[in-house]
PDB file of C-alpha atoms in Angstrom:
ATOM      1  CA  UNK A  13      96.650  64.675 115.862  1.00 57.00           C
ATOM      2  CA  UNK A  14      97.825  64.481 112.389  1.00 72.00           C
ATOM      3  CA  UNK A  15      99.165  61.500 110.105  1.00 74.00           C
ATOM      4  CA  UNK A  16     101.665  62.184 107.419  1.00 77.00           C
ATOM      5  CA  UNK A  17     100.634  60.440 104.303  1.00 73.00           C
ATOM      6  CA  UNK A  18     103.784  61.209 103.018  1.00 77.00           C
ATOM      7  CA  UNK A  19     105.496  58.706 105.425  1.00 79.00           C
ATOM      8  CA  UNK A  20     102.840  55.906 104.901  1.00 78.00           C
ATOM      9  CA  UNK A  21     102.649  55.959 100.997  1.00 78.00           C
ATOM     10  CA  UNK A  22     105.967  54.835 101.364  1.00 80.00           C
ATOM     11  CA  UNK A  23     105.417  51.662 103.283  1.00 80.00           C
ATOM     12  CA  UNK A  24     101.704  50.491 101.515  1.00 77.00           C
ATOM     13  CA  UNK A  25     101.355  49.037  98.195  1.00 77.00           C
ATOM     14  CA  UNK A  26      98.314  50.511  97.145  1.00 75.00           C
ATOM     15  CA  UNK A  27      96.274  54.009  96.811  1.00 73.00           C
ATOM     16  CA  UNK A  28      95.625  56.325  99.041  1.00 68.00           C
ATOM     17  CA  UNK A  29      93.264  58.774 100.177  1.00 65.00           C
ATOM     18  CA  UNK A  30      94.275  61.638 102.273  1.00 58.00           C
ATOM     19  CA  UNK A  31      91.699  60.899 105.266  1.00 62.00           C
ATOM     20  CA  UNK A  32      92.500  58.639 107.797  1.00 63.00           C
ATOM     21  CA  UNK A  33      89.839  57.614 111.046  1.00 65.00           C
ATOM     22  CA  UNK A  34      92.059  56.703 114.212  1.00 66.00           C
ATOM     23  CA  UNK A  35      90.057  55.138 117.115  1.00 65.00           C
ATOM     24  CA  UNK A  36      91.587  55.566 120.561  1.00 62.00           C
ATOM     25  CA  UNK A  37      89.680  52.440 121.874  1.00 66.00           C
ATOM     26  CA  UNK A  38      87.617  49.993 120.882  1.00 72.00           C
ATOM     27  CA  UNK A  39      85.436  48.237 123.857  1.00 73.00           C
ATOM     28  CA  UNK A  40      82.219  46.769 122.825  1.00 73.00           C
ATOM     29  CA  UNK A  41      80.510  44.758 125.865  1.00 75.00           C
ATOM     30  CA  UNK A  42      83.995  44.507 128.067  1.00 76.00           C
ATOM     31  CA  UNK A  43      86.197  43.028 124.651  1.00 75.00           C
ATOM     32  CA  UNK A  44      88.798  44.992 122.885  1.00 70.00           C
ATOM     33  CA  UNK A  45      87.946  45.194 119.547  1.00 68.00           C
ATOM     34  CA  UNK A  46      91.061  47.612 118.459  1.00 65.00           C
ATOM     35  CA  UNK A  47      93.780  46.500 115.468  1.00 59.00           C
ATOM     36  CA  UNK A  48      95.806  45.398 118.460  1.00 55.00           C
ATOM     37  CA  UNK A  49      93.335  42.251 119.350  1.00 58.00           C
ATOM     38  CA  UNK A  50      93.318  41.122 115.984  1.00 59.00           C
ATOM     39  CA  UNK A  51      96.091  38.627 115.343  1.00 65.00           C
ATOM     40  CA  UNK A  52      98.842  39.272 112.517  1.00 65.00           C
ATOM     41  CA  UNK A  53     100.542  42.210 111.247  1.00 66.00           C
ATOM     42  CA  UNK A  54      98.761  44.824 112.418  1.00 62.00           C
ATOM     43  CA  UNK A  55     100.046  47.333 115.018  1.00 64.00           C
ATOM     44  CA  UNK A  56      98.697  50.358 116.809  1.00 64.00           C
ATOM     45  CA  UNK A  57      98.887  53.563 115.106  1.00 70.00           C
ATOM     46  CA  UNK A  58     101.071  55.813 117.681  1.00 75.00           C
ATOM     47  CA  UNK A  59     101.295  59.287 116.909  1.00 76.00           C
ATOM     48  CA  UNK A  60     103.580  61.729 118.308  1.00 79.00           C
ATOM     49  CA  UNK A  61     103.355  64.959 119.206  1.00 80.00           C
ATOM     50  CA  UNK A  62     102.853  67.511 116.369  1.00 74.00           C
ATOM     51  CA  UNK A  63     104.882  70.895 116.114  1.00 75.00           C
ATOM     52  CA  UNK A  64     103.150  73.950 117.663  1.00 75.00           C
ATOM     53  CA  UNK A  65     101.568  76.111 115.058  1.00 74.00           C
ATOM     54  CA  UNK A  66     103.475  79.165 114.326  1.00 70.00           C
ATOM     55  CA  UNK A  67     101.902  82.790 115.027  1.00 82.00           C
ATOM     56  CA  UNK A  68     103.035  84.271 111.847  1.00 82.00           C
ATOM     57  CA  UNK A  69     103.011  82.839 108.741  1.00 82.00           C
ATOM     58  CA  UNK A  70     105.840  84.349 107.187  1.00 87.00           C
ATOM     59  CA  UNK A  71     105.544  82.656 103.728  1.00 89.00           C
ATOM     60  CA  UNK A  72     102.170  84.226 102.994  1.00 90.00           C
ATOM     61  CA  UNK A  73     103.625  87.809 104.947  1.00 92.00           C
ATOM     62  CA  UNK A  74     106.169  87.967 102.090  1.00 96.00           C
ATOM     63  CA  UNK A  75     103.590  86.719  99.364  1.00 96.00           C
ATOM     64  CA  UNK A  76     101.047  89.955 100.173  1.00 96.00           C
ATOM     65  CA  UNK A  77     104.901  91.948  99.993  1.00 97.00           C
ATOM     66  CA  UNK A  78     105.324  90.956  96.856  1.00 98.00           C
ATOM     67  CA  UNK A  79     101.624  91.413  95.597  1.00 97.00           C
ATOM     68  CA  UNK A  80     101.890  95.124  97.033  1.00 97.00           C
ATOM     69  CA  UNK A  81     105.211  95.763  95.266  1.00 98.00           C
ATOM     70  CA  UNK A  82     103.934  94.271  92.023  1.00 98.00           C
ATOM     71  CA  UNK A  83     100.778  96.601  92.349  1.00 98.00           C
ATOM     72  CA  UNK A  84     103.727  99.417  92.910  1.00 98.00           C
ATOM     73  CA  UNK A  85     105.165  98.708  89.596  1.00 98.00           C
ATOM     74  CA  UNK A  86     101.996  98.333  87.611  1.00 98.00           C
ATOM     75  CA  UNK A  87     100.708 101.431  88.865  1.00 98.00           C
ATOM     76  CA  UNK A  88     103.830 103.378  88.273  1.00 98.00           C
ATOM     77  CA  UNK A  89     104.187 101.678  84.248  1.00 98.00           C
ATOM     78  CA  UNK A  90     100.291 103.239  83.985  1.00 97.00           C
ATOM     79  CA  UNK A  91     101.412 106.396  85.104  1.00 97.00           C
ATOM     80  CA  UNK A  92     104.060 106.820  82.597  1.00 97.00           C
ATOM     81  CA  UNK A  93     102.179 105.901  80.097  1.00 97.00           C
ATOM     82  CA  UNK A  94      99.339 108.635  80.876  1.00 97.00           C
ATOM     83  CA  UNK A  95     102.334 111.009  81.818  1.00 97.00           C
ATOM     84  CA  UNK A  96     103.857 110.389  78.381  1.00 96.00           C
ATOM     85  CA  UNK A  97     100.643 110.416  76.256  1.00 96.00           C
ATOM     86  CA  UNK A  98      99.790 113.959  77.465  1.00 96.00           C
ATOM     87  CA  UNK A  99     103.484 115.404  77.043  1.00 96.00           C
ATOM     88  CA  UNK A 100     103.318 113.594  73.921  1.00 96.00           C
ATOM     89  CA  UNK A 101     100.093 115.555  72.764  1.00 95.00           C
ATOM     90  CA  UNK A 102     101.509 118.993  74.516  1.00 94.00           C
ATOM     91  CA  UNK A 103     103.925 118.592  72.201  1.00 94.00           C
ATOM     92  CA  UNK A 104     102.052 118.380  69.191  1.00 93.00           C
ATOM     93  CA  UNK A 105      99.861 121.213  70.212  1.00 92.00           C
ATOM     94  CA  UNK A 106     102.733 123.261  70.466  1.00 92.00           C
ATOM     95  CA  UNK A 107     104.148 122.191  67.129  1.00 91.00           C
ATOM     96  CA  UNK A 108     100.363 122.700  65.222  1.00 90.00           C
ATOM     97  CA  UNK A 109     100.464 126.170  67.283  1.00 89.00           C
ATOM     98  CA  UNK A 110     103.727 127.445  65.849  1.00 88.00           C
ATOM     99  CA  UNK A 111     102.480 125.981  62.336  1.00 87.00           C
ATOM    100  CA  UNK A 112      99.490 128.232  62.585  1.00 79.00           C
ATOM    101  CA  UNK A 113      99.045 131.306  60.338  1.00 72.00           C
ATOM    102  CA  UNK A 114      99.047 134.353  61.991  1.00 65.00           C
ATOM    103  CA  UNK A 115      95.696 135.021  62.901  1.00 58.00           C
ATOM    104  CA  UNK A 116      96.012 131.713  64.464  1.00 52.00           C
ATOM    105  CA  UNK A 117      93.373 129.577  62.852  1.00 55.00           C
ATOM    106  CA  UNK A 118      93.514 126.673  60.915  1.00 55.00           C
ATOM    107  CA  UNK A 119      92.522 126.516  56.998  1.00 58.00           C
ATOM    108  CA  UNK A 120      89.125 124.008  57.537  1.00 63.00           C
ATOM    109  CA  UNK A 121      86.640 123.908  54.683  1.00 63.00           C
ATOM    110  CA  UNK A 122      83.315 124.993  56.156  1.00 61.00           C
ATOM    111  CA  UNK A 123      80.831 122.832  57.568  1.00 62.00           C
ATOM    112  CA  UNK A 124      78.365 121.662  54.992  1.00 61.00           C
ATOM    113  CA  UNK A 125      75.179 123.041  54.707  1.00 61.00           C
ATOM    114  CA  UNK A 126      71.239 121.534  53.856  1.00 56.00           C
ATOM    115  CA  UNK A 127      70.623 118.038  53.199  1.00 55.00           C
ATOM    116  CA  UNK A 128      72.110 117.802  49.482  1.00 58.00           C
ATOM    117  CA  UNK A 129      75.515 118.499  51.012  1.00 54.00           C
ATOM    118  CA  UNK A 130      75.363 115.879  53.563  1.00 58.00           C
ATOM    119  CA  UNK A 131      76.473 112.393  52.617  1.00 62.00           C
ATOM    120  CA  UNK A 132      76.331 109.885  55.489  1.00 59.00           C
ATOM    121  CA  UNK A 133      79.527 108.064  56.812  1.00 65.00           C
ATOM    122  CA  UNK A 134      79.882 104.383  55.505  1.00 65.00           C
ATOM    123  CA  UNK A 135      80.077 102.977  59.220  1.00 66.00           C
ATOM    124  CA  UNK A 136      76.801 105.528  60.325  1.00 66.00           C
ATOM    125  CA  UNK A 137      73.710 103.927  59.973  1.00 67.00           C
ATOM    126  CA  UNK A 138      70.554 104.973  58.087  1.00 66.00           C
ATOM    127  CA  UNK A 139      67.599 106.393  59.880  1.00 65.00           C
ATOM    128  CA  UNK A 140      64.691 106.983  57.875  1.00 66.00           C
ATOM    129  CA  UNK A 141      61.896 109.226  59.735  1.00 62.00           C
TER     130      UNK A 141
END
């Protein structure tokens, strides 16, 4: 059984809280001790019967759709972006290629050589042995 709070906010002038405790009877020692006994305005709480639960939740169904979808299209923008990337560096391989002198190789100043010719990197850090 189920009580709609919903419904009963509207008829009570004060706070509530979303739990409710409904006793079916009340019999202490042969006396009825239910709401009903007491005398004044209060009445037996009578509630009806409640709608059958549905097998399939088709809000949430259409919820993991549209999570599944959305992991569609984020997948598909990361592939394009990977796809581009490496077209976009075939491209300038092919551009540095034609650029190349004939025998193919590029004009790079030769690697320095002994420890006079070395001067370390402003972001490398020193090591001293």
């Amino acid at each position: 059984s189920a009580v709609s709070v919903a419904e009963l906010i509207n008829y009570w002038d004060v706070s509530s809280y979303p739990g409710f405790v409904s006793a079916t009877a009340e019999v202490v020692g042969g006396q009825d001790l239910s709401a009903a006994a007491v005398p004044g305005k209060l009445l037996p709480l009578n509630i009806g019967p409640q709608p059958p639960e549905q097998h399939i939740n088709w809000l949430n169904l259409f919820y993991s759709i549209e999570w599944v979808v959305f992991a569609g299209f984020a997948f598909f923008i990361w592939w394009r972006l990977v796809k581009d990337d490496y077209h976009r560096d075939l491209e300038e391989a092919l551009e540095d290629a034609e650029e190349a002198p004939e025998g193919g190789l590029h004009e790079t100043p030769p690697p320095p050589h002994g420890p006079e010719q070395q001067q370390p990197d402003q972001h490398q850090q020193k090591v001293q042995p």
